[in-house]
mmCIF file of C-alpha atoms in Angstrom:
data_model
loop_
_atom_site.group_PDB
_atom_site.id
_atom_site.type_symbol
_atom_site.label_atom_id
_atom_site.label_comp_id
_atom_site.label_asym_id
_atom_site.label_seq_id
_atom_site.Cartn_x
_atom_site.Cartn_y
_atom_site.Cartn_z
ATOM 1 C CA MET A 1 -9.724 58.294 8.735
ATOM 2 C CA LYS A 2 -7.560 55.409 9.909
ATOM 3 C CA LYS A 3 -4.139 55.172 8.415
ATOM 4 C CA ARG A 4 -3.389 52.239 6.089
ATOM 5 C CA ILE A 5 -2.032 49.318 8.070
ATOM 6 C CA GLU A 6 1.143 47.900 6.566
ATOM 7 C CA ASN A 7 3.008 44.780 7.846
ATOM 8 C CA ALA A 8 6.056 46.705 7.819
ATOM 9 C CA ASP A 9 4.719 48.972 10.656
ATOM 10 C CA PHE A 10 4.946 45.897 12.888
ATOM 11 C CA GLU A 11 8.014 44.184 11.667
ATOM 12 C CA SER A 12 9.934 45.467 14.591
ATOM 13 C CA ILE A 13 7.784 43.232 16.887
ATOM 14 C CA ILE A 14 9.299 40.186 15.247
ATOM 15 C CA PRO A 15 12.525 40.134 17.379
ATOM 16 C CA THR A 16 10.403 39.982 20.501
ATOM 17 C CA ALA A 17 9.195 36.554 19.260
ATOM 18 C CA LEU A 18 12.922 35.401 19.311
ATOM 19 C CA HIS A 19 13.303 37.030 22.637
ATOM 20 C CA THR A 20 10.716 34.896 24.195
ATOM 21 C CA ALA A 21 11.715 31.666 22.542
ATOM 22 C CA TYR A 22 14.947 31.398 24.390
ATOM 23 C CA PRO A 23 13.683 31.242 28.041
ATOM 24 C CA LEU A 24 11.334 28.356 27.157
ATOM 25 C CA ILE A 25 14.130 25.989 26.601
ATOM 26 C CA PHE A 26 14.534 25.913 30.432
ATOM 27 C CA THR A 27 10.957 24.481 30.753
ATOM 28 C CA ASP A 28 9.229 21.251 29.894
ATOM 29 C CA ILE A 29 7.004 22.955 27.301
ATOM 30 C CA PRO A 30 7.266 20.542 24.224
ATOM 31 C CA TYR A 31 9.493 21.398 21.239
ATOM 32 C CA SER A 32 10.950 24.528 22.819
ATOM 33 C CA GLN A 33 14.482 23.309 22.433
ATOM 34 C CA GLU A 34 13.874 22.048 18.838
ATOM 35 C CA ILE A 35 12.512 25.361 17.771
ATOM 36 C CA TYR A 36 15.269 27.361 19.517
ATOM 37 C CA ASN A 37 17.890 25.223 17.763
ATOM 38 C CA GLY A 38 16.016 25.985 14.412
ATOM 39 C CA LEU A 39 16.176 29.717 15.224
ATOM 40 C CA LEU A 40 19.907 29.572 15.736
ATOM 41 C CA LYS A 41 20.356 28.606 11.995
ATOM 42 C CA TYR A 42 18.994 31.957 11.211
ATOM 43 C CA GLY A 43 21.033 33.829 13.630
ATOM 44 C CA PHE A 44 20.069 34.819 17.276
ATOM 45 C CA ASP A 45 21.146 37.976 18.728
ATOM 46 C CA GLU A 46 22.758 37.394 22.235
ATOM 47 C CA LYS A 47 20.954 40.552 23.346
ATOM 48 C CA LEU A 48 17.789 38.643 22.965
ATOM 49 C CA LYS A 49 18.645 36.136 25.722
ATOM 50 C CA ASN A 50 17.199 36.691 29.058
ATOM 51 C CA GLU A 51 16.812 33.396 31.105
ATOM 52 C CA LYS A 52 15.051 35.264 33.942
ATOM 53 C CA LEU A 53 11.904 35.501 31.881
ATOM 54 C CA VAL A 54 11.292 31.731 32.122
ATOM 55 C CA PHE A 55 8.868 31.985 35.123
ATOM 56 C CA GLU A 56 6.390 34.406 33.594
ATOM 57 C CA LEU A 57 6.615 32.999 30.108
ATOM 58 C CA GLU A 58 6.071 29.387 31.236
ATOM 59 C CA ALA A 59 3.171 30.685 33.431
ATOM 60 C CA ARG A 60 1.368 32.264 30.622
ATOM 61 C CA HIS A 61 1.696 29.380 28.248
ATOM 62 C CA LYS A 62 0.429 26.784 30.656
ATOM 63 C CA LEU A 63 -2.445 28.891 31.948
ATOM 64 C CA ILE A 64 -3.601 29.775 28.496
ATOM 65 C CA ASP A 65 -3.444 26.214 27.325
ATOM 66 C CA LYS A 66 -5.142 25.042 30.497
ATOM 67 C CA PHE A 67 -8.122 27.402 30.199
ATOM 68 C CA VAL A 68 -8.615 26.759 26.426
ATOM 69 C CA LEU A 69 -8.587 22.993 26.919
ATOM 70 C CA GLU A 70 -10.865 23.251 29.955
ATOM 71 C CA SER A 71 -13.369 25.182 27.852
ATOM 72 C CA GLY A 72 -13.907 22.208 25.572
ATOM 73 C CA ILE A 73 -13.607 24.408 22.475
ATOM 74 C CA ASN A 74 -11.891 22.447 19.723
ATOM 75 C CA GLN A 75 -11.163 25.254 17.319
ATOM 76 C CA ILE A 76 -8.254 27.434 18.243
ATOM 77 C CA LEU A 77 -6.929 30.604 16.452
ATOM 78 C CA GLU A 78 -3.556 31.744 17.807
ATOM 79 C CA MET A 79 -2.850 35.229 16.776
ATOM 80 C CA ALA A 80 0.776 36.443 16.704
ATOM 81 C CA SER A 81 1.705 32.884 17.266
ATOM 82 C CA GLY A 82 5.488 33.469 17.108
ATOM 83 C CA PHE A 83 7.885 30.644 17.740
ATOM 84 C CA THR A 84 6.294 28.305 20.280
ATOM 85 C CA GLY A 85 5.508 24.737 20.240
ATOM 86 C CA ASN A 86 2.301 24.549 22.229
ATOM 87 C CA GLY A 87 0.088 24.481 18.930
ATOM 88 C CA LEU A 88 2.099 21.516 17.690
ATOM 89 C CA ALA A 89 1.792 19.610 20.998
ATOM 90 C CA ILE A 90 -1.993 20.360 21.284
ATOM 91 C CA CYS A 91 -2.632 19.065 17.876
ATOM 92 C CA GLN A 92 -0.594 15.845 18.356
ATOM 93 C CA ASN A 93 -2.350 15.082 21.604
ATOM 94 C CA ASN A 94 -5.817 15.748 20.263
ATOM 95 C CA GLU A 95 -6.725 15.081 16.695
ATOM 96 C CA ASN A 96 -10.202 16.563 17.162
ATOM 97 C CA ILE A 97 -8.768 20.028 17.680
ATOM 98 C CA LYS A 98 -8.335 22.331 14.715
ATOM 99 C CA TYR A 99 -5.535 24.794 15.367
ATOM 100 C CA VAL A 100 -4.595 27.695 13.283
ATOM 101 C CA GLU A 101 -1.331 29.771 13.706
ATOM 102 C CA PHE A 102 -1.609 33.276 12.539
ATOM 103 C CA ASP A 103 1.216 35.782 12.209
ATOM 104 C CA LEU A 104 3.131 38.073 9.948
ATOM 105 C CA PRO A 105 4.431 36.259 6.635
ATOM 106 C CA GLN A 106 8.034 36.375 7.880
ATOM 107 C CA VAL A 107 7.275 34.537 11.020
ATOM 108 C CA ILE A 108 5.054 31.890 9.503
ATOM 109 C CA LYS A 109 7.358 31.092 6.771
ATOM 110 C CA LYS A 110 10.205 30.641 9.199
ATOM 111 C CA LYS A 111 8.070 28.603 11.730
ATOM 112 C CA GLN A 112 6.961 26.206 9.088
ATOM 113 C CA GLU A 113 10.443 25.658 7.984
ATOM 114 C CA ILE A 114 11.637 24.957 11.518
ATOM 115 C CA LEU A 115 8.798 22.595 12.367
ATOM 116 C CA LYS A 116 9.358 20.602 9.135
ATOM 117 C CA SER A 117 13.089 20.228 9.966
ATOM 118 C CA PHE A 118 12.256 17.888 12.913
ATOM 119 C CA THR A 119 8.691 16.631 12.674
ATOM 120 C CA THR A 120 5.746 16.106 10.534
ATOM 121 C CA ILE A 121 3.096 18.784 10.852
ATOM 122 C CA PRO A 122 -0.330 17.352 11.905
ATOM 123 C CA ASN A 123 -3.349 17.357 9.585
ATOM 124 C CA ASN A 124 -5.279 19.438 12.101
ATOM 125 C CA MET A 125 -2.685 22.266 12.349
ATOM 126 C CA PHE A 126 -2.699 25.088 9.832
ATOM 127 C CA PHE A 127 -0.886 28.351 9.132
ATOM 128 C CA VAL A 128 -2.158 31.656 7.898
ATOM 129 C CA GLU A 129 -0.133 34.699 7.109
ATOM 130 C CA GLY A 130 -1.555 38.101 7.920
ATOM 131 C CA ASN A 131 -1.860 41.064 10.141
ATOM 132 C CA ALA A 132 -3.983 40.975 13.198
ATOM 133 C CA LEU A 133 -5.148 44.547 12.540
ATOM 134 C CA ARG A 134 -6.857 43.470 9.176
ATOM 135 C CA TYR A 135 -9.897 41.445 9.621
ATOM 136 C CA GLY A 136 -9.646 40.423 5.956
ATOM 137 C CA ASP A 137 -6.522 38.703 6.751
ATOM 138 C CA ILE A 138 -7.984 36.848 9.747
ATOM 139 C CA GLU A 139 -10.891 35.687 7.648
ATOM 140 C CA ARG A 140 -8.413 33.480 5.772
ATOM 141 C CA ALA A 141 -8.423 31.229 8.793
ATOM 142 C CA PHE A 142 -12.141 30.652 8.624
ATOM 143 C CA LYS A 143 -11.709 27.958 5.905
ATOM 144 C CA TYR A 144 -10.228 25.688 8.494
ATOM 145 C CA PHE A 145 -13.117 26.147 10.866
ATOM 146 C CA ASP A 146 -16.786 25.257 11.403
ATOM 147 C CA LEU A 147 -18.197 28.738 11.923
ATOM 148 C CA THR A 148 -21.321 27.177 13.472
ATOM 149 C CA LYS A 149 -19.037 26.056 16.444
ATOM 150 C CA PRO A 150 -17.153 28.374 18.926
ATOM 151 C CA ILE A 151 -13.602 29.469 18.309
ATOM 152 C CA ALA A 152 -11.117 30.254 21.021
ATOM 153 C CA VAL A 153 -8.806 33.125 20.090
ATOM 154 C CA ILE A 154 -5.538 33.109 22.095
ATOM 155 C CA ASN A 155 -2.561 35.332 22.058
ATOM 156 C CA GLN A 156 0.489 36.190 24.177
ATOM 157 C CA GLY A 157 2.420 39.543 23.971
ATOM 158 C CA LEU A 158 0.675 41.076 20.978
ATOM 159 C CA LEU A 159 -1.415 43.900 22.486
ATOM 160 C CA ARG A 160 1.566 45.257 24.670
ATOM 161 C CA TYR A 161 3.269 46.332 21.492
ATOM 162 C CA LEU A 162 0.282 48.175 20.060
ATOM 163 C CA ASN A 163 -1.039 51.743 20.715
ATOM 164 C CA PHE A 164 -4.491 52.159 22.016
ATOM 165 C CA GLU A 165 -5.859 52.800 18.514
ATOM 166 C CA GLU A 166 -4.320 49.512 17.330
ATOM 167 C CA LYS A 167 -5.511 47.648 20.485
ATOM 168 C CA GLN A 168 -9.028 48.765 19.617
ATOM 169 C CA ILE A 169 -8.858 47.426 16.117
ATOM 170 C CA VAL A 170 -7.635 44.055 17.157
ATOM 171 C CA THR A 171 -10.262 43.892 19.902
ATOM 172 C CA GLU A 172 -12.903 44.610 17.278
ATOM 173 C CA ASN A 173 -11.496 41.975 15.012
ATOM 174 C CA VAL A 174 -11.455 39.345 17.964
ATOM 175 C CA TYR A 175 -15.035 40.302 18.861
ATOM 176 C CA LYS A 176 -16.119 39.522 15.399
ATOM 177 C CA VAL A 177 -14.531 36.125 15.590
ATOM 178 C CA ILE A 178 -15.727 34.875 18.910
ATOM 179 C CA SER A 179 -19.297 36.409 18.310
ATOM 180 C CA LYS A 180 -19.927 34.019 15.489
ATOM 181 C CA ALA A 181 -20.712 31.167 17.769
ATOM 182 C CA ASN A 182 -20.138 32.326 21.372
ATOM 183 C CA GLY A 183 -16.311 31.684 21.461
ATOM 184 C CA ILE A 184 -13.820 33.088 23.920
ATOM 185 C CA TRP A 185 -10.617 35.121 24.004
ATOM 186 C CA VAL A 186 -7.857 33.759 26.308
ATOM 187 C CA THR A 187 -4.864 36.095 26.676
ATOM 188 C CA CYS A 188 -2.190 37.533 28.990
ATOM 189 C CA ASP A 189 -2.165 40.832 27.069
ATOM 190 C CA PHE A 190 -4.412 42.797 29.407
ATOM 191 C CA THR A 191 -1.951 42.700 32.393
ATOM 192 C CA PRO A 192 -1.958 46.190 33.538
ATOM 193 C CA ALA A 193 1.209 48.503 33.829
ATOM 194 C CA LYS A 194 1.864 47.735 37.515
ATOM 195 C CA PHE A 195 3.531 44.330 36.475
ATOM 196 C CA ILE A 196 6.220 46.378 34.654
ATOM 197 C CA GLN A 197 7.654 47.527 38.027
ATOM 198 C CA ALA A 198 8.062 44.001 39.283
ATOM 199 C CA GLN A 199 9.304 42.782 35.961
ATOM 200 C CA ASP A 200 11.968 45.389 35.771
ATOM 201 C CA LYS A 201 13.133 44.521 39.412
ATOM 202 C CA GLN A 202 13.103 40.630 38.891
ATOM 203 C CA VAL A 203 14.364 40.099 35.282
ATOM 204 C CA SER A 204 16.674 43.058 34.428
ATOM 205 C CA SER A 205 20.199 42.176 33.554
ATOM 206 C CA LYS A 206 23.576 43.139 35.215
ATOM 207 C CA GLU A 207 24.145 45.648 32.388
ATOM 208 C CA SER A 208 20.861 47.504 32.941
ATOM 209 C CA SER A 209 18.525 47.946 35.880
ATOM 210 C CA ASN A 210 15.578 48.468 33.738
ATOM 211 C CA TYR A 211 14.365 45.439 31.572
ATOM 212 C CA ASN A 212 11.797 47.432 29.599
ATOM 213 C CA GLU A 213 14.478 50.038 28.631
ATOM 214 C CA GLU A 214 16.516 47.100 27.287
ATOM 215 C CA LEU A 215 13.574 45.785 25.446
ATOM 216 C CA LYS A 216 13.290 49.263 23.639
ATOM 217 C CA LYS A 217 16.626 48.513 22.022
ATOM 218 C CA ILE A 218 15.011 45.397 20.500
ATOM 219 C CA THR A 219 11.851 46.886 19.302
ATOM 220 C CA ASP A 220 10.552 50.541 18.974
ATOM 221 C CA ARG A 221 7.134 49.414 20.007
ATOM 222 C CA ASN A 222 7.764 48.738 23.709
ATOM 223 C CA ASN A 223 6.016 51.911 24.864
ATOM 224 C CA VAL A 224 5.034 51.684 28.534
ATOM 225 C CA SER A 225 2.424 54.489 27.978
ATOM 226 C CA TRP A 226 0.627 52.025 25.796
ATOM 227 C CA ARG A 227 -0.318 49.749 28.839
ATOM 228 C CA PHE A 228 -3.518 49.806 30.567
ATOM 229 C CA LYS A 229 -3.300 51.481 34.135
ATOM 230 C CA ASP A 230 -5.108 48.938 36.156
ATOM 231 C CA LYS A 231 -7.885 46.406 36.041
ATOM 232 C CA ASN A 232 -10.700 49.031 36.089
ATOM 233 C CA ASP A 233 -9.045 50.630 32.983
ATOM 234 C CA VAL A 234 -9.188 47.180 31.267
ATOM 235 C CA GLU A 235 -12.752 46.542 32.296
ATOM 236 C CA MET A 236 -13.969 49.873 30.964
ATOM 237 C CA PHE A 237 -12.151 49.296 27.624
ATOM 238 C CA LEU A 238 -13.672 45.809 27.232
ATOM 239 C CA GLY A 239 -17.053 46.813 28.389
ATOM 240 C CA LYS A 240 -17.258 49.535 25.620
ATOM 241 C CA ASN A 241 -16.569 46.717 23.158
ATOM 242 C CA ASN A 242 -19.328 44.576 24.657
ATOM 243 C CA LEU A 243 -16.830 42.055 26.228
ATOM 244 C CA LYS A 244 -16.438 40.983 29.828
ATOM 245 C CA ILE A 245 -13.330 39.676 31.540
ATOM 246 C CA GLU A 246 -12.506 36.933 34.115
ATOM 247 C CA TRP A 247 -9.057 37.517 35.840
ATOM 248 C CA HIS A 248 -6.725 34.741 36.597
ATOM 249 C CA ASP A 249 -3.447 35.685 38.490
ATOM 250 C CA PHE A 250 -0.182 34.179 37.014
ATOM 251 C CA THR A 251 0.326 32.587 40.398
ATOM 252 C CA GLU A 252 -2.280 30.010 39.697
ATOM 253 C CA SER A 253 0.354 28.424 37.476
ATOM 254 C CA ILE A 254 2.821 27.846 40.217
ATOM 255 C CA PRO A 255 1.870 24.038 40.658
ATOM 256 C CA LEU A 256 2.409 23.567 36.927
ATOM 257 C CA LEU A 257 5.743 25.223 36.553
ATOM 258 C CA SER A 258 8.726 22.941 35.731
ATOM 259 C CA SER A 259 11.039 25.946 35.877
ATOM 260 C CA LYS A 260 10.412 26.242 39.584
ATOM 261 C CA ILE A 261 11.692 22.765 40.145
ATOM 262 C CA LYS A 262 14.661 23.306 37.745
ATOM 263 C CA TYR A 263 15.733 26.372 39.623
ATOM 264 C CA GLY A 264 15.114 24.949 43.084
ATOM 265 C CA LEU A 265 12.826 27.778 44.034
ATOM 266 C CA THR A 266 9.932 27.674 46.542
ATOM 267 C CA ASP A 267 6.431 28.856 45.829
ATOM 268 C CA GLU A 268 7.202 32.056 47.766
ATOM 269 C CA GLU A 269 10.230 32.725 45.836
ATOM 270 C CA ILE A 270 8.418 32.421 42.513
ATOM 271 C CA VAL A 271 5.581 34.849 43.501
ATOM 272 C CA PRO A 272 7.547 38.038 42.743
ATOM 273 C CA TYR A 273 8.142 37.033 39.196
ATOM 274 C CA LEU A 274 4.434 36.490 38.658
ATOM 275 C CA LYS A 275 2.638 39.160 40.848
ATOM 276 C CA ASN A 276 0.215 41.512 39.100
ATOM 277 C CA ALA A 277 0.268 39.468 35.870
ATOM 278 C CA TYR A 278 -2.938 37.922 34.626
ATOM 279 C CA VAL A 279 -4.377 35.542 32.069
ATOM 280 C CA SER A 280 -7.824 36.678 31.194
ATOM 281 C CA ILE A 281 -10.846 34.675 29.870
ATOM 282 C CA ILE A 282 -12.843 37.203 27.867
ATOM 283 C CA ASP A 283 -16.360 36.487 26.821
ATOM 284 C CA LEU A 284 -19.180 38.285 25.067
ATOM 285 C CA LYS A 285 -20.832 40.750 27.552
ATOM 286 C CA ASP A 286 -24.332 39.553 26.836
ATOM 287 C CA ASN A 287 -23.567 35.923 27.702
ATOM 288 C CA VAL A 288 -24.722 34.729 31.181
#
């Protein structure tokens, strides 16, 4: 019998959403600075600032947006949406897209307050409070969609903070969403554990030689043992869930990175920050 799922079980993940908001101010991703300024009003722990994350965070943002927009799907459900501005920018640029941000109540309330402080929220952008492990919560988003048309589910940095039982529940929930009309799932969250080694080397602070150990001080859910071992491990997991995966290396984002130009780095110098990380396009296994 599965234990009861409570929002409180996952509240310690919320600081990681703040943690990833800061590096984005060093990119050209729209509204990153405005959102960060809004977060400062609530208090922003200095320990959450790590500028060196900028390259991988910009890479995953831009690749996910690129693949979703290229798919032609006009209904987007962003799970664990956090404090980013890409949903706002997408909706402002294309009024035909319906975009739902889905996150825990504490995040959604704060996000709406911040956005309203500097802009008008577009009519095609919606917010739903809930827990990604509860399908009943996800169903609240359906009132904004045409369920006869495909939905693209996207997320960044959710699954890495979940154990394998929780990963399975989220995967089952996403499957139910995208199976309604042959949608897709676009995420960076199936990056295998090997990336952690490079990440620790590239982005650790002067105070600590191990970034992921530092992250444990921010959230008790940064457990390296909860990562997939390799691509084969991921493919077996998804295959059992009747899903297939298309891998895209983070390095595909290099031509898109404004941070590369800001910091004056060459393509070769950027690669170590991105190597062994992936954005994945996940589809129903039975689709040709």
